[in-house]
Amino acid sequence: MSLAKKIIFGIAALLVLLLFANVGLNFWLTNQFPKVIKENNKTPYHITYEKLTIDLLPANIHISNITVLPKIEPKKSRAKIGVYAKTTSITITNFNIWKLLFNDIIKAKSITVNEPNLILYKKDNNTRTIRQEIAEPFDKIISVSDIFLQKGRLTVISTHDNEIILSTQNITASIEGIIISDPILERSIPFLFDAYIVDCDSLYYKPNEFYTIKVSEIRTANHTLHIKNLEYLPEYSRVVYVKKLPKEKDLFTVKASSLDIKSMDWGFKNEVFFFKAKSLVLDGVNANIYRNKIPEDDLSKKLLYNALLRKVKFPLQIDTLLIKNSKLVYEEEINFEKGPAKLTFDHFNLNATHIKSGFGLKKTADVDIKINCRFMKDSPLKIHWTFNVLDVKDSFTIKGNIQNFDIQSMYQFTKPYINTSFEGVFNSYSFNITGNDKNAYGYANLKYKDLKVTFYKKGNPDKKAKFKSAVTNLILKKDSDDKSKQAKIELERIQEKSFYNFLWRSIAESLKKILI
């Protein structure tokens, strides 16, 4: 036999041997794979599928029509606990043959999941539940570096009342460079990763009994987040909400056209969560804050913003916070008969810099907040407010100026709340207040004209108290005579009241000194 024939024969024999080896190994793996997910499945879930294809040369696995169900099926639907999932197909690429053969685990480069529909029946609000039900069990079956998700749906249902806690639609995601270990599984986010992209068309989340969060679109990658049509909405009407309160508490209704975070960095460092961002921008916010005075007062101490940020238990940093083209309405109601008193801030724009928590800091720049808006629709109002997070005295400085303020526009606040109306114009009013957790000091200047007050009868709020109004108008100084009048501000803080109550009382004291 010639050398050429020997070479050809040898190559042919090798090819035949490789073919038989491939067929044999493929047959072995095809039988080993069901063993991994059935016989050696130590998770609390049954995993079934319709078709399995293993391609050895690229080391890929393709599975179609997968179903995941708990091994212990409850007798009643309300008693469901754990994960119920279906997916059209799963493709696993570049898997490790030896790990599958000898370790009964699928270790691969990536997994692509198409059209998964996952329902989690959650026992409580502890994130540990999600880790136990999702991350930990399936880590015993498959370990991958990259996960790709196409057109997914996720629903989280409370086992307590069978109501939806979380729902998302049309999720597309890629998570690359995944690391899972026992210490990492203890975290709220039970894995580390190098890069991620997550998109979804809608989100519904119920964080507690009183509110729901709705979003029409989310787009997030490694360092950016875009949210469209964000809504933070109460679950109950005002009447029902007030009846449920043991103590006085604000009711919030917030809508925003968009929320954008740029240059975002978050994760864990030395087992501590951190969040940093170059900018956070809220555009087109429409916020309503409602307070009813029927419930008893909450007499607990109210912390100022220095202390609130100082006590945050992780590193938080937002270099610039912007609120643009927005509206804020504050309503306060003594009872449901008179209707609420209202304060409105239109064309509201806020620029805040150097927002940080006090966690781990020994020195930091002052939080600097500038507000520019129109008060009661017509009057330009500017505020400049600074404070330092690390100042244990909770010191602050706040300055403000309002121009051409028609006092009559306060009718919808003063009439239902203090049974009084005013007429006249504040040509300009400015204040400069320095305070802390205990006291406030400063001064205010007011230039005004044509001031007049009208009181209404307590028993009949539609009827004027003419005598009381006349006497008061005799005492009031109707004009500042084209000059700005000044008053000192000295006020002690009521510890169970908020910063805004402290500010409002300081302003009210200055007006009282100037006008009476």
XYZ file of C-alpha atoms in Angstrom:
516
model
C 0.000 0.000 0.000
C 1.394 3.358 -1.029
C 2.019 6.151 1.467
C -0.733 8.291 -0.076
C -3.278 5.489 0.307
C -2.187 4.954 3.902
C -2.702 8.666 4.680
C -6.135 8.688 3.016
C -7.115 5.496 4.831
C -5.887 6.918 8.154
C -7.827 10.170 7.706
C -10.962 8.253 6.728
C -10.621 5.970 9.733
C -10.136 8.986 11.998
C -13.211 10.681 10.546
C -15.276 7.520 11.046
C -13.959 7.238 14.600
C -14.837 10.893 15.297
C -18.275 10.373 13.759
C -18.955 7.349 15.990
C -17.562 9.250 18.988
C -19.759 12.232 18.190
C -22.835 10.045 17.784
C -22.037 8.119 20.953
C -21.260 11.214 23.005
C -24.336 12.950 21.637
C -26.444 9.935 22.614
C -24.834 9.916 26.063
C -25.398 13.634 26.592
C -28.953 13.434 25.313
C -29.628 10.906 28.039
C -27.483 12.713 30.626
C -29.255 16.044 30.178
C -32.691 14.765 31.289
C -30.926 13.130 34.223
C -29.568 16.533 35.292
C -32.924 18.273 35.197
C -35.058 15.350 36.394
C -33.348 12.604 38.351
C -30.649 14.804 39.937
C -32.881 17.838 40.196
C -32.555 18.841 43.846
C -34.558 22.017 43.376
C -38.192 22.225 44.553
C -39.333 22.360 40.886
C -40.342 19.953 38.137
C -38.815 20.931 34.779
C -40.362 19.489 31.607
C -39.792 20.172 27.906
C -41.072 19.096 24.509
C -37.894 18.725 22.414
C -34.147 18.634 23.103
C -31.365 19.099 20.529
C -27.651 18.878 21.389
C -25.023 19.982 18.857
C -21.556 18.935 20.015
C -19.332 20.788 17.570
C -20.387 24.289 18.649
C -21.398 22.788 22.032
C -24.949 24.162 21.945
C -28.194 22.944 23.481
C -31.639 23.939 22.228
C -34.784 23.127 24.239
C -38.348 23.989 23.238
C -41.560 24.501 25.216
C -40.198 24.361 28.753
C -42.473 24.340 31.795
C -41.397 24.872 35.408
C -43.781 23.957 38.232
C -43.356 23.355 41.972
C -42.949 19.690 42.912
C -45.504 20.129 45.676
C -48.665 21.374 43.988
C -51.113 23.073 46.389
C -54.715 21.885 46.601
C -56.104 25.414 46.379
C -55.022 28.124 43.952
C -54.738 30.657 46.779
C -52.139 28.466 48.441
C -49.684 28.619 45.522
C -46.082 29.370 46.472
C -42.975 29.681 44.308
C -42.333 29.887 40.571
C -44.668 28.893 37.717
C -43.016 29.461 34.351
C -43.312 28.673 30.658
C -41.017 29.625 27.800
C -41.076 29.009 24.055
C -37.417 27.987 23.824
C -34.049 28.112 25.534
C -30.686 28.054 23.743
C -27.520 27.284 25.729
C -24.229 28.022 23.954
C -20.676 26.759 24.434
C -21.506 24.387 27.283
C -18.836 22.417 29.171
C -19.199 18.743 28.238
C -17.202 17.391 31.188
C -19.174 19.395 33.757
C -22.351 17.914 32.311
C -20.933 14.385 32.194
C -19.316 14.208 35.615
C -20.700 17.051 37.771
C -24.364 16.957 36.715
C -24.381 20.694 36.103
C -24.742 22.695 32.886
C -21.894 25.224 32.767
C -22.031 27.375 29.646
C -21.105 30.685 28.097
C -24.657 31.979 27.617
C -28.327 31.152 27.804
C -30.997 32.780 25.639
C -34.590 32.532 26.867
C -37.359 33.305 24.380
C -40.828 34.517 25.401
C -40.712 33.457 29.027
C -43.827 33.956 31.136
C -42.858 33.767 34.801
C -45.230 34.016 37.766
C -43.858 34.134 41.298
C -46.180 33.617 44.243
C -44.385 35.532 46.977
C -44.919 34.886 50.683
C -43.786 38.291 51.969
C -41.932 41.478 51.041
C -38.543 40.044 51.960
C -36.124 39.991 49.006
C -34.755 36.764 50.487
C -37.922 35.065 49.210
C -37.042 35.890 45.593
C -33.482 34.656 46.071
C -34.703 31.381 47.579
C -37.367 30.795 44.927
C -35.459 31.846 41.776
C -31.701 32.355 42.065
C -30.592 29.640 44.471
C -32.504 26.563 43.154
C -31.558 27.038 39.492
C -27.922 27.797 40.304
C -27.720 24.082 41.202
C -28.669 23.144 37.615
C -27.067 25.735 35.360
C -24.219 28.232 35.620
C -23.725 30.756 32.810
C -21.745 33.932 32.179
C -24.340 35.698 30.028
C -28.139 35.739 30.053
C -30.271 37.032 27.187
C -34.025 37.443 27.562
C -36.455 38.083 24.690
C -40.077 39.280 25.012
C -40.535 38.195 28.596
C -43.291 38.699 31.150
C -42.932 38.724 34.914
C -45.715 38.744 37.498
C -45.249 38.656 41.268
C -48.357 37.753 43.283
C -48.796 37.983 47.039
C -49.818 34.710 48.659
C -51.473 36.718 51.438
C -54.306 38.183 49.355
C -53.623 36.789 45.838
C -53.117 40.344 44.515
C -50.467 41.381 41.996
C -47.438 43.076 43.584
C -45.364 43.483 40.418
C -46.083 43.093 36.724
C -43.931 43.839 33.664
C -44.518 43.251 29.958
C -42.312 42.673 26.905
C -39.019 42.488 28.787
C -35.839 42.376 26.712
C -32.636 42.005 28.690
C -28.979 41.060 28.428
C -26.778 40.515 31.466
C -23.112 39.702 30.812
C -20.238 38.620 33.019
C -22.388 37.013 35.716
C -20.783 35.749 38.929
C -22.764 33.806 41.546
C -21.370 32.578 44.868
C -22.746 31.767 48.322
C -21.858 35.217 49.795
C -23.327 36.958 46.739
C -26.590 34.993 47.093
C -27.099 36.645 50.470
C -27.428 40.065 48.843
C -30.621 41.756 47.651
C -29.198 41.426 44.109
C -28.054 37.774 44.197
C -25.321 38.013 41.509
C -22.552 40.251 40.181
C -22.275 41.244 36.512
C -20.111 43.298 34.162
C -22.726 44.838 31.877
C -26.503 44.866 31.422
C -29.295 46.270 29.255
C -32.951 45.973 30.284
C -35.991 47.274 28.395
C -39.683 46.787 29.135
C -42.888 48.323 27.824
C -44.715 48.713 31.111
C -44.384 48.214 34.829
C -46.876 47.993 37.666
C -45.651 47.819 41.257
C -47.526 47.951 44.549
C -44.970 48.775 47.287
C -47.541 48.890 50.089
C -51.258 49.035 50.858
C -51.651 52.727 50.020
C -49.836 53.301 46.715
C -49.109 51.882 43.274
C -46.297 52.787 40.889
C -46.956 52.690 37.145
C -44.510 53.227 34.277
C -45.209 53.035 30.550
C -41.605 52.470 29.445
C -38.228 51.651 31.004
C -34.881 51.694 29.237
C -31.747 51.092 31.295
C -28.141 50.136 30.566
C -24.895 50.178 32.521
C -24.865 53.885 33.333
C -28.210 55.306 32.207
C -31.887 54.981 33.070
C -34.865 56.384 31.160
C -38.418 56.096 32.507
C -41.443 57.418 30.645
C -44.788 58.357 32.223
C -43.968 57.616 35.852
C -46.973 57.620 38.212
C -47.091 57.297 42.001
C -50.791 56.990 42.762
C -52.902 56.455 45.904
C -55.015 53.314 46.087
C -57.789 54.962 48.115
C -59.897 58.089 47.897
C -59.130 60.858 50.379
C -62.093 59.966 52.574
C -61.122 56.289 52.783
C -57.418 57.112 53.243
C -58.132 59.419 56.186
C -60.306 56.774 57.863
C -57.421 54.292 57.668
C -54.875 56.612 59.296
C -54.144 56.227 63.019
C -52.203 59.528 62.848
C -51.943 62.507 60.532
C -50.013 61.711 57.336
C -49.723 63.288 53.885
C -51.274 61.684 50.816
C -49.181 61.970 47.630
C -50.223 61.904 44.001
C -47.254 62.286 41.635
C -46.994 62.033 37.856
C -43.930 62.764 35.721
C -43.530 62.764 31.949
C -40.010 61.386 32.232
C -37.176 60.519 34.589
C -33.594 60.324 33.313
C -30.455 59.333 35.208
C -27.041 59.857 33.576
C -23.575 58.511 34.483
C -25.099 56.103 36.971
C -22.952 53.756 39.033
C -24.382 51.312 41.548
C -23.664 47.992 43.162
C -21.902 46.667 46.228
C -18.558 47.584 47.733
C -17.335 45.688 50.792
C -20.815 44.167 51.091
C -22.425 47.655 51.240
C -24.804 48.893 48.536
C -23.961 52.234 46.884
C -25.614 54.519 44.299
C -24.022 57.435 42.445
C -25.205 59.525 39.504
C -24.001 62.575 37.652
C -27.540 63.822 37.127
C -31.161 62.933 37.830
C -33.726 64.838 35.767
C -37.499 64.830 36.329
C -39.479 66.551 33.581
C -43.160 67.500 33.562
C -43.899 66.595 37.174
C -47.454 67.143 38.410
C -47.426 66.598 42.191
C -50.208 66.941 44.746
C -49.640 66.774 48.508
C -52.791 66.455 50.584
C -53.094 66.634 54.374
C -56.257 66.224 56.423
C -56.400 67.458 60.030
C -59.048 64.944 61.196
C -56.572 62.238 62.338
C -54.710 62.986 65.545
C -51.327 64.707 65.280
C -48.205 62.649 64.842
C -46.122 63.947 67.758
C -42.915 62.131 66.831
C -39.877 64.318 66.130
C -39.571 65.379 62.483
C -35.996 65.376 61.240
C -34.662 68.202 59.090
C -33.146 67.310 55.728
C -29.564 67.400 57.066
C -30.398 64.568 59.455
C -32.539 62.640 56.955
C -29.634 62.450 54.490
C -27.046 61.956 57.204
C -28.869 58.863 58.475
C -29.099 57.109 55.073
C -27.304 53.801 55.661
C -25.438 53.512 52.356
C -23.338 55.792 50.090
C -25.734 57.922 48.039
C -24.544 60.660 45.697
C -26.419 62.698 43.062
C -24.289 65.516 41.697
C -27.224 67.389 40.131
C -30.979 66.987 40.617
C -33.202 68.848 38.159
C -36.993 69.195 38.238
C -38.251 70.982 35.110
C -41.537 72.334 33.750
C -43.495 71.091 36.740
C -46.378 71.909 39.060
C -46.787 71.403 42.804
C -50.083 71.735 44.695
C -50.347 71.544 48.478
C -53.825 71.020 49.971
C -54.800 71.034 53.625
C -58.261 70.254 54.935
C -59.734 70.666 58.419
C -62.789 68.587 57.529
C -64.597 67.426 54.406
C -67.357 70.051 54.625
C -65.352 73.211 53.872
C -63.121 71.763 51.183
C -59.323 71.942 51.108
C -57.154 75.047 51.271
C -54.728 75.162 48.320
C -51.282 76.523 47.558
C -50.035 76.178 43.975
C -46.553 76.455 42.509
C -46.649 76.527 38.692
C -43.787 76.604 36.169
C -41.781 74.920 38.912
C -38.049 74.456 38.238
C -35.541 73.159 40.794
C -31.768 72.792 40.554
C -30.079 70.978 43.465
C -26.377 70.084 43.644
C -24.092 68.040 45.926
C -26.789 65.701 47.237
C -25.081 63.078 49.380
C -25.834 60.791 52.262
C -23.589 61.115 55.309
C -22.495 57.466 55.129
C -18.711 57.213 55.476
C -18.115 60.955 54.928
C -15.919 63.221 57.041
C -16.283 66.297 54.832
C -18.693 67.332 52.079
C -19.903 70.398 50.201
C -23.210 72.056 51.106
C -26.363 70.839 49.420
C -27.349 73.813 47.256
C -30.976 74.157 46.087
C -32.363 76.860 43.791
C -36.092 77.076 43.009
C -37.732 79.276 40.415
C -41.522 79.162 39.990
C -44.786 81.095 39.952
C -46.710 81.170 43.223
C -50.505 81.008 42.952
C -50.146 81.081 39.142
C -49.009 84.705 38.705
C -46.286 85.827 41.115
C -42.592 85.077 40.412
C -40.994 83.291 43.381
C -37.300 82.494 43.849
C -35.792 80.399 46.652
C -32.140 79.672 47.521
C -31.622 77.046 50.223
C -28.371 75.528 51.540
C -27.458 73.077 54.279
C -24.668 70.643 55.111
C -25.431 66.972 55.644
C -22.690 66.488 58.247
C -23.732 69.419 60.447
C -25.118 67.723 63.575
C -26.872 70.979 64.547
C -28.816 70.712 61.259
C -28.061 74.319 60.344
C -29.531 75.791 57.170
C -29.864 79.079 55.303
C -32.850 79.887 53.118
C -33.516 83.051 51.149
C -36.540 83.946 49.075
C -38.165 86.683 47.065
C -41.652 87.104 45.605
C -42.750 89.915 43.282
C -46.128 91.508 42.475
C -48.137 89.140 44.617
C -51.884 89.775 44.575
C -52.919 88.660 48.073
C -56.447 87.964 46.892
C -55.096 84.908 45.056
C -54.647 83.328 48.524
C -58.446 83.238 48.871
C -58.638 79.504 48.092
C -56.217 78.855 50.950
C -57.166 81.420 53.621
C -60.965 81.254 53.165
C -61.502 77.562 53.984
C -58.566 77.303 56.368
C -58.733 80.437 58.552
C -62.143 81.756 57.419
C -60.511 84.957 56.183
C -59.789 86.695 52.868
C -57.315 89.438 51.950
C -56.989 92.146 49.337
C -53.951 94.138 48.303
C -50.606 93.703 46.560
C -47.179 92.740 47.846
C -44.962 94.646 45.439
C -42.039 92.692 46.802
C -41.406 90.449 49.783
C -38.013 88.944 50.637
C -36.670 86.948 53.553
C -33.287 85.686 54.700
C -33.427 83.037 57.434
C -30.635 81.135 59.165
C -31.747 78.288 61.374
C -31.039 74.898 62.869
C -32.894 72.113 64.642
C -33.778 74.471 67.534
C -34.246 78.058 66.317
C -34.541 80.364 63.326
C -33.192 83.903 63.004
C -33.266 86.432 60.222
C -35.152 89.301 58.701
C -37.782 90.048 56.076
C -38.602 93.071 53.918
C -42.027 93.929 52.537
C -43.265 96.606 50.181
C -47.058 96.599 49.751
C -50.202 98.659 49.100
C -53.995 98.640 49.498
C -54.102 95.972 52.193
C -57.552 94.927 53.411
C -58.820 91.940 55.418
C -62.283 90.376 55.619
C -63.373 87.911 58.312
C -66.307 85.517 57.998
C -68.623 84.198 60.690
C -67.704 80.846 62.204
C -71.224 79.487 62.150
C -71.966 80.876 58.696
C -68.727 81.045 56.623
C -70.532 82.606 53.643
C -71.493 85.669 55.727
C -68.980 88.446 56.522
C -68.139 89.394 60.112
C -68.391 93.114 59.344
C -67.599 94.556 62.777
C -64.526 92.390 63.332
C -63.304 93.165 59.818
C -63.759 96.915 60.299
C -61.845 96.984 63.599
C -58.992 94.943 62.142
C -58.692 97.197 59.087
C -58.372 100.209 61.403
C -55.370 98.569 63.075
C -53.703 97.309 59.881
C -51.159 99.479 58.095
C -52.715 99.632 54.649
C -49.613 100.774 52.749
C -45.841 100.782 53.149
C -45.781 104.279 51.560
C -43.585 103.172 48.654
C -40.931 102.038 51.094
C -39.761 98.583 52.080
C -40.473 97.749 55.724
C -38.283 95.328 57.642
C -38.935 92.929 60.522
C -36.721 90.629 62.550
C -37.439 86.921 62.668
C -36.842 85.008 65.903
C -38.620 81.702 66.267
C -38.301 78.438 68.157
C -38.857 75.245 66.206
C -41.710 72.873 67.103
C -39.926 69.512 67.032
C -42.904 67.459 65.872
C -43.489 69.760 62.869
C -41.770 69.651 59.495
C -39.169 71.984 58.008
C -41.878 73.599 55.871
C -44.001 74.363 58.931
C -40.891 75.973 60.472
C -40.387 78.109 57.353
C -44.067 79.091 57.098
C -44.216 80.148 60.762
C -41.083 82.261 60.300
C -42.629 84.050 57.314
C -45.950 84.512 59.139
C -44.174 86.079 62.119
C -42.414 88.616 59.891
C -45.692 89.572 58.171
C -47.437 89.978 61.505
C -44.701 92.370 62.750
C -44.797 94.460 59.578
C -48.550 94.665 59.037
C -49.847 95.111 62.596
